[in-house]
Short mmCIF file of C-alpha atoms and ligand atoms in Angstrom, two decimals:
data_model
loop_
_atom_site.label_atom_id
_atom_site.label_comp_id
_atom_site.label_asym_id
_atom_site.label_seq_id
_atom_site.Cartn_x
_atom_site.Cartn_y
_atom_site.Cartn_z
CA MET A 1 -3.38 -135.94 43.82
CA LYS A 2 -3.09 -133.11 44.91
CA LYS A 3 -2.23 -130.02 43.10
CA ILE A 4 0.37 -128.15 45.25
CA ILE A 5 2.37 -125.22 43.56
CA LEU A 6 5.36 -123.98 45.33
CA THR A 7 8.22 -121.59 44.22
CA GLY A 8 11.01 -119.42 45.76
CA ASP A 9 13.47 -116.37 45.18
CA ARG A 10 17.16 -116.12 46.57
CA PRO A 11 17.01 -112.32 48.22
CA THR A 12 20.11 -110.62 46.81
CA GLY A 13 18.35 -107.38 45.92
CA ASN A 14 15.30 -106.24 44.62
CA LEU A 15 13.03 -107.87 41.96
CA HIS A 16 13.01 -106.24 38.42
CA LEU A 17 10.74 -106.83 35.30
CA GLY A 18 12.93 -110.02 33.98
CA HIS A 19 11.36 -111.70 37.58
CA TYR A 20 7.82 -110.28 36.78
CA VAL A 21 7.38 -111.47 33.26
CA GLY A 22 9.52 -114.45 33.88
CA SER A 23 7.51 -115.73 37.11
CA LEU A 24 6.00 -113.38 39.26
CA LYS A 25 3.35 -112.63 36.56
CA ASN A 26 2.32 -116.07 36.44
CA ARG A 27 2.48 -116.90 39.84
CA VAL A 28 -0.44 -114.03 40.56
CA LYS A 29 -2.18 -115.75 37.46
CA LEU A 30 -1.96 -119.33 39.20
CA GLN A 31 -3.06 -117.71 42.48
CA GLU A 32 -6.19 -115.91 40.81
CA GLU A 33 -6.86 -118.88 38.79
CA GLY A 34 -7.38 -120.71 42.28
CA ASN A 35 -6.75 -124.28 40.47
CA TYR A 36 -4.54 -125.97 43.44
CA ASP A 37 -4.93 -127.26 47.11
CA GLU A 38 -2.08 -125.23 48.38
CA MET A 39 0.49 -122.99 47.08
CA TYR A 40 3.94 -121.42 48.70
CA VAL A 41 5.97 -119.12 47.70
CA PHE A 42 9.03 -118.40 49.71
CA ILE A 43 12.22 -116.10 50.45
CA ALA A 44 15.19 -118.70 49.88
CA ASP A 45 17.73 -116.99 52.29
CA THR A 46 19.39 -120.23 52.94
CA GLN A 47 20.18 -120.56 49.48
CA ALA A 48 21.46 -116.77 49.06
CA LEU A 49 23.37 -117.22 51.98
CA THR A 50 25.41 -120.43 49.79
CA ASP A 51 27.06 -117.56 47.52
CA ASN A 52 26.48 -114.52 49.82
CA PHE A 53 27.56 -116.15 53.30
CA ASN A 54 30.18 -113.24 53.60
CA ASN A 55 27.39 -110.62 52.85
CA PRO A 56 24.69 -111.60 55.41
CA LYS A 57 23.75 -107.84 55.78
CA LYS A 58 22.33 -107.89 52.01
CA VAL A 59 20.69 -111.11 52.42
CA ARG A 60 18.90 -109.97 55.42
CA ASP A 61 18.04 -106.32 54.02
CA SER A 62 16.84 -108.51 50.58
CA VAL A 63 14.43 -110.90 52.29
CA LEU A 64 11.86 -107.70 53.26
CA GLU A 65 12.30 -106.08 50.12
CA VAL A 66 11.70 -109.09 48.14
CA VAL A 67 8.38 -109.72 50.41
CA LEU A 68 7.46 -106.37 49.76
CA ASP A 69 7.89 -107.17 45.97
CA TYR A 70 5.50 -110.13 46.43
CA LEU A 71 2.90 -108.59 47.99
CA SER A 72 3.32 -105.32 45.64
CA VAL A 73 2.78 -107.12 42.72
CA GLY A 74 -0.57 -109.05 43.97
CA LEU A 75 0.24 -112.18 45.70
CA ASN A 76 -2.17 -112.57 48.33
CA PRO A 77 -1.24 -114.16 52.01
CA ASP A 78 -4.88 -115.43 52.02
CA LYS A 79 -4.50 -117.53 49.13
CA VAL A 80 -0.91 -117.97 49.19
CA THR A 81 1.61 -119.17 52.14
CA ILE A 82 4.72 -116.72 52.12
CA PHE A 83 7.63 -117.97 54.22
CA ILE A 84 11.42 -117.82 54.96
CA GLN A 85 13.46 -120.88 53.92
CA SER A 86 15.67 -120.68 57.39
CA LEU A 87 12.86 -120.83 59.35
CA ILE A 88 11.97 -124.24 58.48
CA PRO A 89 14.64 -126.57 59.89
CA ALA A 90 13.14 -129.70 58.57
CA LEU A 91 14.84 -128.58 55.14
CA PRO A 92 18.31 -128.66 56.52
CA GLU A 93 17.42 -132.13 57.51
CA LEU A 94 15.88 -133.29 54.40
CA THR A 95 18.79 -132.18 52.65
CA MET A 96 21.13 -134.12 54.81
CA TYR A 97 19.22 -137.45 53.90
CA TYR A 98 19.04 -136.55 50.56
CA MET A 99 22.85 -135.77 50.01
CA ASN A 100 23.38 -139.71 50.18
CA LEU A 101 21.60 -140.17 46.81
CA VAL A 102 23.30 -137.53 44.48
CA THR A 103 27.47 -138.04 43.55
CA LEU A 104 29.82 -135.25 43.47
CA ALA A 105 30.16 -135.69 39.58
CA ARG A 106 26.57 -135.39 39.08
CA LEU A 107 26.35 -132.16 41.22
CA GLU A 108 29.57 -130.65 38.86
CA ARG A 109 27.65 -131.40 35.64
CA ASN A 110 24.38 -129.52 36.91
CA PRO A 111 24.50 -126.91 33.89
CA THR A 112 23.47 -123.61 35.61
CA VAL A 113 25.54 -125.12 38.83
CA LYS A 114 28.71 -124.89 36.18
CA GLY A 115 27.75 -121.53 34.69
CA GLU A 116 27.29 -119.91 38.53
CA ILE A 117 30.83 -121.44 39.47
CA LYS A 118 32.34 -119.50 36.44
CA GLN A 119 30.51 -116.84 37.00
CA LYS A 120 31.25 -116.45 40.57
CA GLU A 121 34.83 -117.24 39.88
CA PHE A 122 35.01 -120.01 42.67
CA GLY A 123 38.04 -121.44 40.67
CA SER A 124 38.58 -124.67 42.46
CA SER A 125 37.55 -123.10 45.72
CA ILE A 126 33.90 -124.05 45.41
CA PRO A 127 32.26 -123.80 48.82
CA VAL A 128 30.32 -127.25 49.54
CA GLY A 129 27.33 -125.49 50.63
CA PHE A 130 27.23 -123.75 47.26
CA LEU A 131 27.87 -127.05 45.28
CA ASN A 132 25.00 -128.92 47.33
CA TYR A 133 22.48 -126.23 46.57
CA PRO A 134 20.41 -128.32 44.16
CA ILE A 135 20.17 -130.83 46.70
CA SER A 136 18.82 -128.11 49.24
CA GLN A 137 16.54 -126.90 46.34
CA THR A 138 15.34 -130.78 46.36
CA ALA A 139 14.50 -130.50 50.04
CA ASP A 140 12.72 -127.27 49.80
CA ILE A 141 10.12 -128.57 46.83
CA THR A 142 9.49 -132.44 48.26
CA ALA A 143 8.94 -130.82 51.90
CA PHE A 144 5.99 -129.33 50.69
CA ASP A 145 5.02 -132.28 48.15
CA ALA A 146 5.02 -129.79 45.34
CA THR A 147 3.56 -130.70 42.16
CA ILE A 148 4.19 -127.45 40.05
CA VAL A 149 7.16 -125.45 40.42
CA PRO A 150 6.82 -122.19 38.38
CA VAL A 151 10.51 -121.24 37.93
CA GLY A 152 12.73 -119.28 35.19
CA GLU A 153 13.93 -120.95 32.16
CA ASP A 154 17.61 -121.39 34.32
CA GLN A 155 16.40 -123.43 36.83
CA LEU A 156 15.13 -126.37 34.85
CA PRO A 157 18.26 -128.59 35.48
CA MET A 158 17.37 -127.77 39.18
CA LEU A 159 13.85 -129.32 38.58
CA GLU A 160 15.90 -132.27 36.91
CA GLN A 161 17.89 -133.51 39.48
CA ALA A 162 15.04 -132.86 42.04
CA ARG A 163 12.94 -135.37 40.20
CA GLU A 164 16.47 -137.58 40.43
CA ILE A 165 16.39 -137.63 43.75
CA VAL A 166 12.73 -138.09 44.09
CA ARG A 167 13.00 -141.33 41.87
CA SER A 168 16.18 -142.84 43.73
CA PHE A 169 14.79 -141.94 47.39
CA ASN A 170 11.09 -143.62 46.24
CA ASN A 171 13.40 -146.49 44.88
CA ILE A 172 15.46 -147.29 47.75
CA TYR A 173 13.03 -146.40 50.71
CA GLY A 174 9.24 -147.37 49.18
CA SER A 175 7.24 -144.43 47.37
CA THR A 176 7.32 -141.51 49.79
CA LEU A 177 8.42 -138.29 48.27
CA VAL A 178 6.11 -136.77 45.32
CA GLU A 179 8.05 -135.80 41.85
CA PRO A 180 7.64 -131.87 40.91
CA LYS A 181 7.41 -130.51 37.46
CA ALA A 182 8.32 -127.11 36.29
CA LEU A 183 6.53 -124.66 34.68
CA ILE A 184 8.08 -122.14 32.75
CA PRO A 185 6.46 -118.92 30.69
CA ASP A 186 5.12 -120.00 26.88
CA ASN A 187 5.77 -116.52 25.99
CA GLU A 188 9.95 -117.02 24.64
CA SER A 189 10.29 -113.16 25.56
CA CYS A 190 8.89 -113.84 28.72
CA ARG A 191 11.69 -116.60 29.41
CA ARG A 192 14.86 -114.89 29.25
CA LEU A 193 14.27 -110.68 29.28
CA PRO A 194 17.70 -109.06 28.02
CA GLY A 195 18.80 -106.50 29.98
CA THR A 196 18.24 -103.07 29.19
CA ASP A 197 21.86 -102.70 27.59
CA GLY A 198 20.79 -105.58 25.32
CA LYS A 199 22.96 -108.34 27.37
CA ALA A 200 21.77 -111.87 27.54
CA LYS A 201 20.01 -111.07 30.90
CA MET A 202 18.53 -108.50 33.46
CA SER A 203 21.40 -108.81 36.40
CA LYS A 204 21.94 -106.68 39.67
CA SER A 205 25.81 -106.87 38.45
CA LEU A 206 25.82 -105.59 34.97
CA GLY A 207 23.34 -102.38 36.31
CA ASN A 208 20.80 -103.22 33.27
CA CYS A 209 17.73 -104.02 35.22
CA ILE A 210 14.17 -101.86 35.61
CA TYR A 211 13.46 -102.76 39.13
CA LEU A 212 9.46 -103.09 40.42
CA LYS A 213 10.12 -100.26 42.66
CA ASP A 214 12.02 -97.90 40.40
CA ASP A 215 10.28 -94.58 40.27
CA SER A 216 8.89 -92.97 37.07
CA GLU A 217 11.53 -90.91 36.36
CA THR A 218 13.98 -93.82 36.90
CA VAL A 219 12.38 -95.78 34.19
CA LYS A 220 11.69 -93.34 32.03
CA LYS A 221 15.98 -92.88 32.20
CA LYS A 222 16.60 -96.08 31.65
CA VAL A 223 13.74 -97.00 28.87
CA MET A 224 14.95 -93.84 26.65
CA SER A 225 19.00 -94.97 26.78
CA MET A 226 17.91 -98.48 26.15
CA TYR A 227 20.19 -100.48 23.33
CA THR A 228 18.12 -101.04 20.02
CA ASP A 229 19.27 -101.99 17.06
CA PRO A 230 22.65 -100.23 16.20
CA ASN A 231 21.70 -100.20 12.47
CA HIS A 232 18.75 -98.31 12.52
CA LEU A 233 20.46 -94.78 12.36
CA ARG A 234 17.96 -92.72 10.69
CA VAL A 235 14.28 -93.24 11.20
CA GLU A 236 13.58 -94.10 7.40
CA ASP A 237 16.10 -96.98 7.73
CA PRO A 238 14.73 -100.26 8.22
CA GLY A 239 14.86 -101.88 11.78
CA ASN A 240 15.52 -105.21 13.09
CA THR A 241 13.07 -106.00 15.88
CA LYS A 242 14.26 -109.36 16.44
CA ASP A 243 17.26 -108.85 18.86
CA ASN A 244 16.08 -105.23 19.78
CA PRO A 245 15.02 -105.56 23.41
CA VAL A 246 13.07 -102.98 23.18
CA PHE A 247 10.64 -104.99 20.92
CA ILE A 248 11.37 -108.24 22.89
CA TYR A 249 9.90 -105.84 26.19
CA LEU A 250 6.89 -105.21 24.18
CA GLU A 251 6.62 -108.61 22.93
CA ALA A 252 6.77 -109.65 27.01
CA LEU A 253 4.77 -106.61 28.38
CA SER A 254 2.27 -105.01 25.98
CA THR A 255 -1.17 -105.62 25.19
CA GLU A 256 -4.07 -104.49 22.66
CA GLU A 257 -5.50 -102.63 25.62
CA HIS A 258 -1.93 -100.61 25.79
CA PHE A 259 -2.01 -100.03 22.17
CA LYS A 260 -5.59 -98.64 22.38
CA LYS A 261 -4.65 -96.90 25.13
CA TYR A 262 -1.26 -95.51 24.12
CA LEU A 263 -0.93 -95.86 20.48
CA SER A 264 -4.15 -96.29 18.83
CA GLU A 265 -2.64 -95.74 15.31
CA TYR A 266 -1.52 -99.67 15.41
CA ASN A 267 -4.01 -102.34 16.46
CA ASN A 268 -1.02 -104.30 17.78
CA LEU A 269 2.60 -105.05 17.82
CA ASP A 270 2.68 -107.31 14.51
CA GLU A 271 1.79 -103.95 12.99
CA LEU A 272 4.43 -101.84 15.24
CA LYS A 273 6.83 -104.22 13.94
CA ALA A 274 6.37 -104.51 10.21
CA HIS A 275 6.21 -100.15 10.29
CA TYR A 276 9.88 -100.96 12.07
CA GLU A 277 10.98 -103.66 9.84
CA LYS A 278 10.42 -101.54 6.85
CA GLY A 279 11.36 -98.41 8.19
CA GLY A 280 10.11 -95.16 8.76
CA LEU A 281 9.76 -95.43 12.71
CA GLY A 282 11.80 -93.85 14.99
CA ASP A 283 13.16 -95.29 18.27
CA VAL A 284 11.77 -92.68 20.57
CA LYS A 285 8.25 -93.12 19.58
CA VAL A 286 8.86 -96.92 20.32
CA LYS A 287 10.66 -96.13 23.58
CA LYS A 288 7.97 -93.78 24.72
CA PHE A 289 5.04 -96.24 24.04
CA LEU A 290 7.22 -98.88 25.95
CA TYR A 291 7.39 -96.13 28.95
CA ASP A 292 3.81 -95.81 29.10
CA VAL A 293 3.58 -99.73 29.07
CA ILE A 294 5.92 -100.16 31.69
CA GLU A 295 4.02 -97.40 33.48
CA ASP A 296 0.90 -98.75 33.45
CA ILE A 297 2.41 -102.17 34.99
CA LEU A 298 4.19 -100.51 37.86
CA THR A 299 2.00 -97.57 38.96
CA PRO A 300 -0.44 -99.94 40.88
CA ILE A 301 2.85 -102.15 42.18
CA ARG A 302 4.30 -99.31 43.31
CA GLU A 303 0.90 -97.98 45.24
CA LYS A 304 0.68 -101.47 46.81
CA ARG A 305 3.94 -101.34 48.06
CA LYS A 306 3.41 -97.92 49.54
CA TYR A 307 0.72 -99.30 51.50
CA TYR A 308 2.70 -102.16 52.77
CA GLU A 309 6.07 -99.73 53.59
CA GLU A 310 3.74 -98.16 56.03
CA ASN A 311 2.19 -101.17 57.45
CA ILE A 312 5.41 -103.38 57.80
CA ASP A 313 3.97 -104.53 61.12
CA LEU A 314 1.59 -106.36 58.85
CA VAL A 315 4.43 -107.49 56.82
CA TYR A 316 6.00 -108.94 59.44
CA ASP A 317 2.76 -110.79 60.74
CA ILE A 318 2.51 -112.57 57.14
CA LEU A 319 5.77 -113.82 57.13
CA LYS A 320 5.33 -115.03 60.62
CA GLU A 321 2.37 -116.75 60.07
CA GLY A 322 3.44 -118.06 56.76
CA SER A 323 6.72 -119.82 58.38
CA GLU A 324 4.49 -121.31 61.22
CA LYS A 325 2.10 -122.86 58.83
CA ALA A 326 4.84 -123.78 56.42
CA ASN A 327 6.98 -125.75 59.26
CA ARG A 328 3.63 -127.51 59.99
CA LYS A 329 3.54 -128.89 56.51
CA ALA A 330 7.50 -129.54 56.17
CA ASN A 331 7.56 -131.64 59.74
CA SER A 332 4.93 -133.83 58.50
CA THR A 333 6.48 -134.61 55.42
CA LEU A 334 9.67 -135.33 57.52
CA LYS A 335 8.29 -137.46 59.61
CA ARG A 336 7.11 -139.63 56.85
CA VAL A 337 10.68 -139.50 55.74
CA LYS A 338 12.45 -140.70 58.46
CA LYS A 339 9.62 -143.31 58.73
CA ALA A 340 10.66 -144.51 55.28
CA MET A 341 14.61 -144.44 56.13
CA LEU A 342 13.47 -146.26 59.36
CA ILE A 343 15.00 -143.71 61.83
CA ASP A 344 11.49 -143.28 62.96
CA TYR A 345 13.01 -144.53 66.64
CA PHE A 346 10.32 -143.32 69.11
CA ASP A 347 7.30 -143.09 67.19
N1 LIG B 401 16.98 -121.30 42.88
C1 LIG B 401 15.91 -120.39 42.91
C2 LIG B 401 16.46 -118.89 42.38
O1 LIG B 401 17.50 -118.84 42.31
C3 LIG B 401 15.37 -120.02 44.52
C4 LIG B 401 14.97 -121.21 44.61
C5 LIG B 401 14.87 -122.07 46.10
C6 LIG B 401 13.69 -122.16 44.36
N2 LIG B 401 14.80 -123.08 46.01
C7 LIG B 401 13.82 -123.09 45.17
C8 LIG B 401 12.94 -122.13 43.14
C9 LIG B 401 12.56 -123.96 45.12
C10 LIG B 401 11.57 -123.15 42.98
C11 LIG B 401 11.70 -124.26 43.72
O2 LIG B 401 15.91 -117.95 42.43
#
């Protein structure tokens, strides 16, 4: 079986460090390893509209921002097909057919959807399009015969639902669709990077994100005012590294190289942690190191972004070509699906 990697993001704002460690970094690594037959990364604008239908400008503007984020972290259009979801008409068509295979109760049980309904305060006025998005996401995945879907932990229920739909389809109409598998980062700190305020997740609405396009000054301000261990009042106090976002970020981002480069009195994070836990290590010093680490990562990303911002026509060409290629693939899957469903009238 072919190895086909696919993943996407909703364009609702710029991508941040949480996206970087939770998914983007992994994608670039997969791309560089080259151990796949096809790889797709796409901008899920149709899905973004399911809960931002009244804010089309935000979605439209974010499409370009997210593509710039993709290109600046190193996704390479020669190796990865980058496309826009709404330019692939086979996706809503597949969604329509899959809708027959899912009950309302099953959709309402999806824990990620459930959480979002609460968070968005839909109450009992849940838009059909929103509730339906796990089905539409199944279309995204199956249209490309994706076998591997690198995502954040919060997307596991979507993949579960996609697999159910695939099994159900294949059962009824004969073996047609490919069952996908989720791929989540193995580093626990990468799976759920907290906000700079210590809240569970980086989220635009909470204003606790460090964005990939933030400049050095902004990053410095954000890092130096990060939440740490509230009981670590004096330098000599023993500190807690466990639920301390500064250490969680270091866990997710720092390497031994970074220690060599910026904080050579310690060989690695374990040593730094041990010192902090014992007492005698101040927050400012740790934060300065974290700032250096983040800058080390963001500097080349900013440079690439600048290049693409200055060559924006190139970005549009990448999207246009990627979407054409993606269309050919999705259309061929749609053909297979319609044949299996006996609605291939004049073929
Ligand atoms: N739901 C994903 C998110 O919120 C975006 C997405 C849409 C996606 N379709 C997908 C991810 C298909 C992986 C595969 O970020």
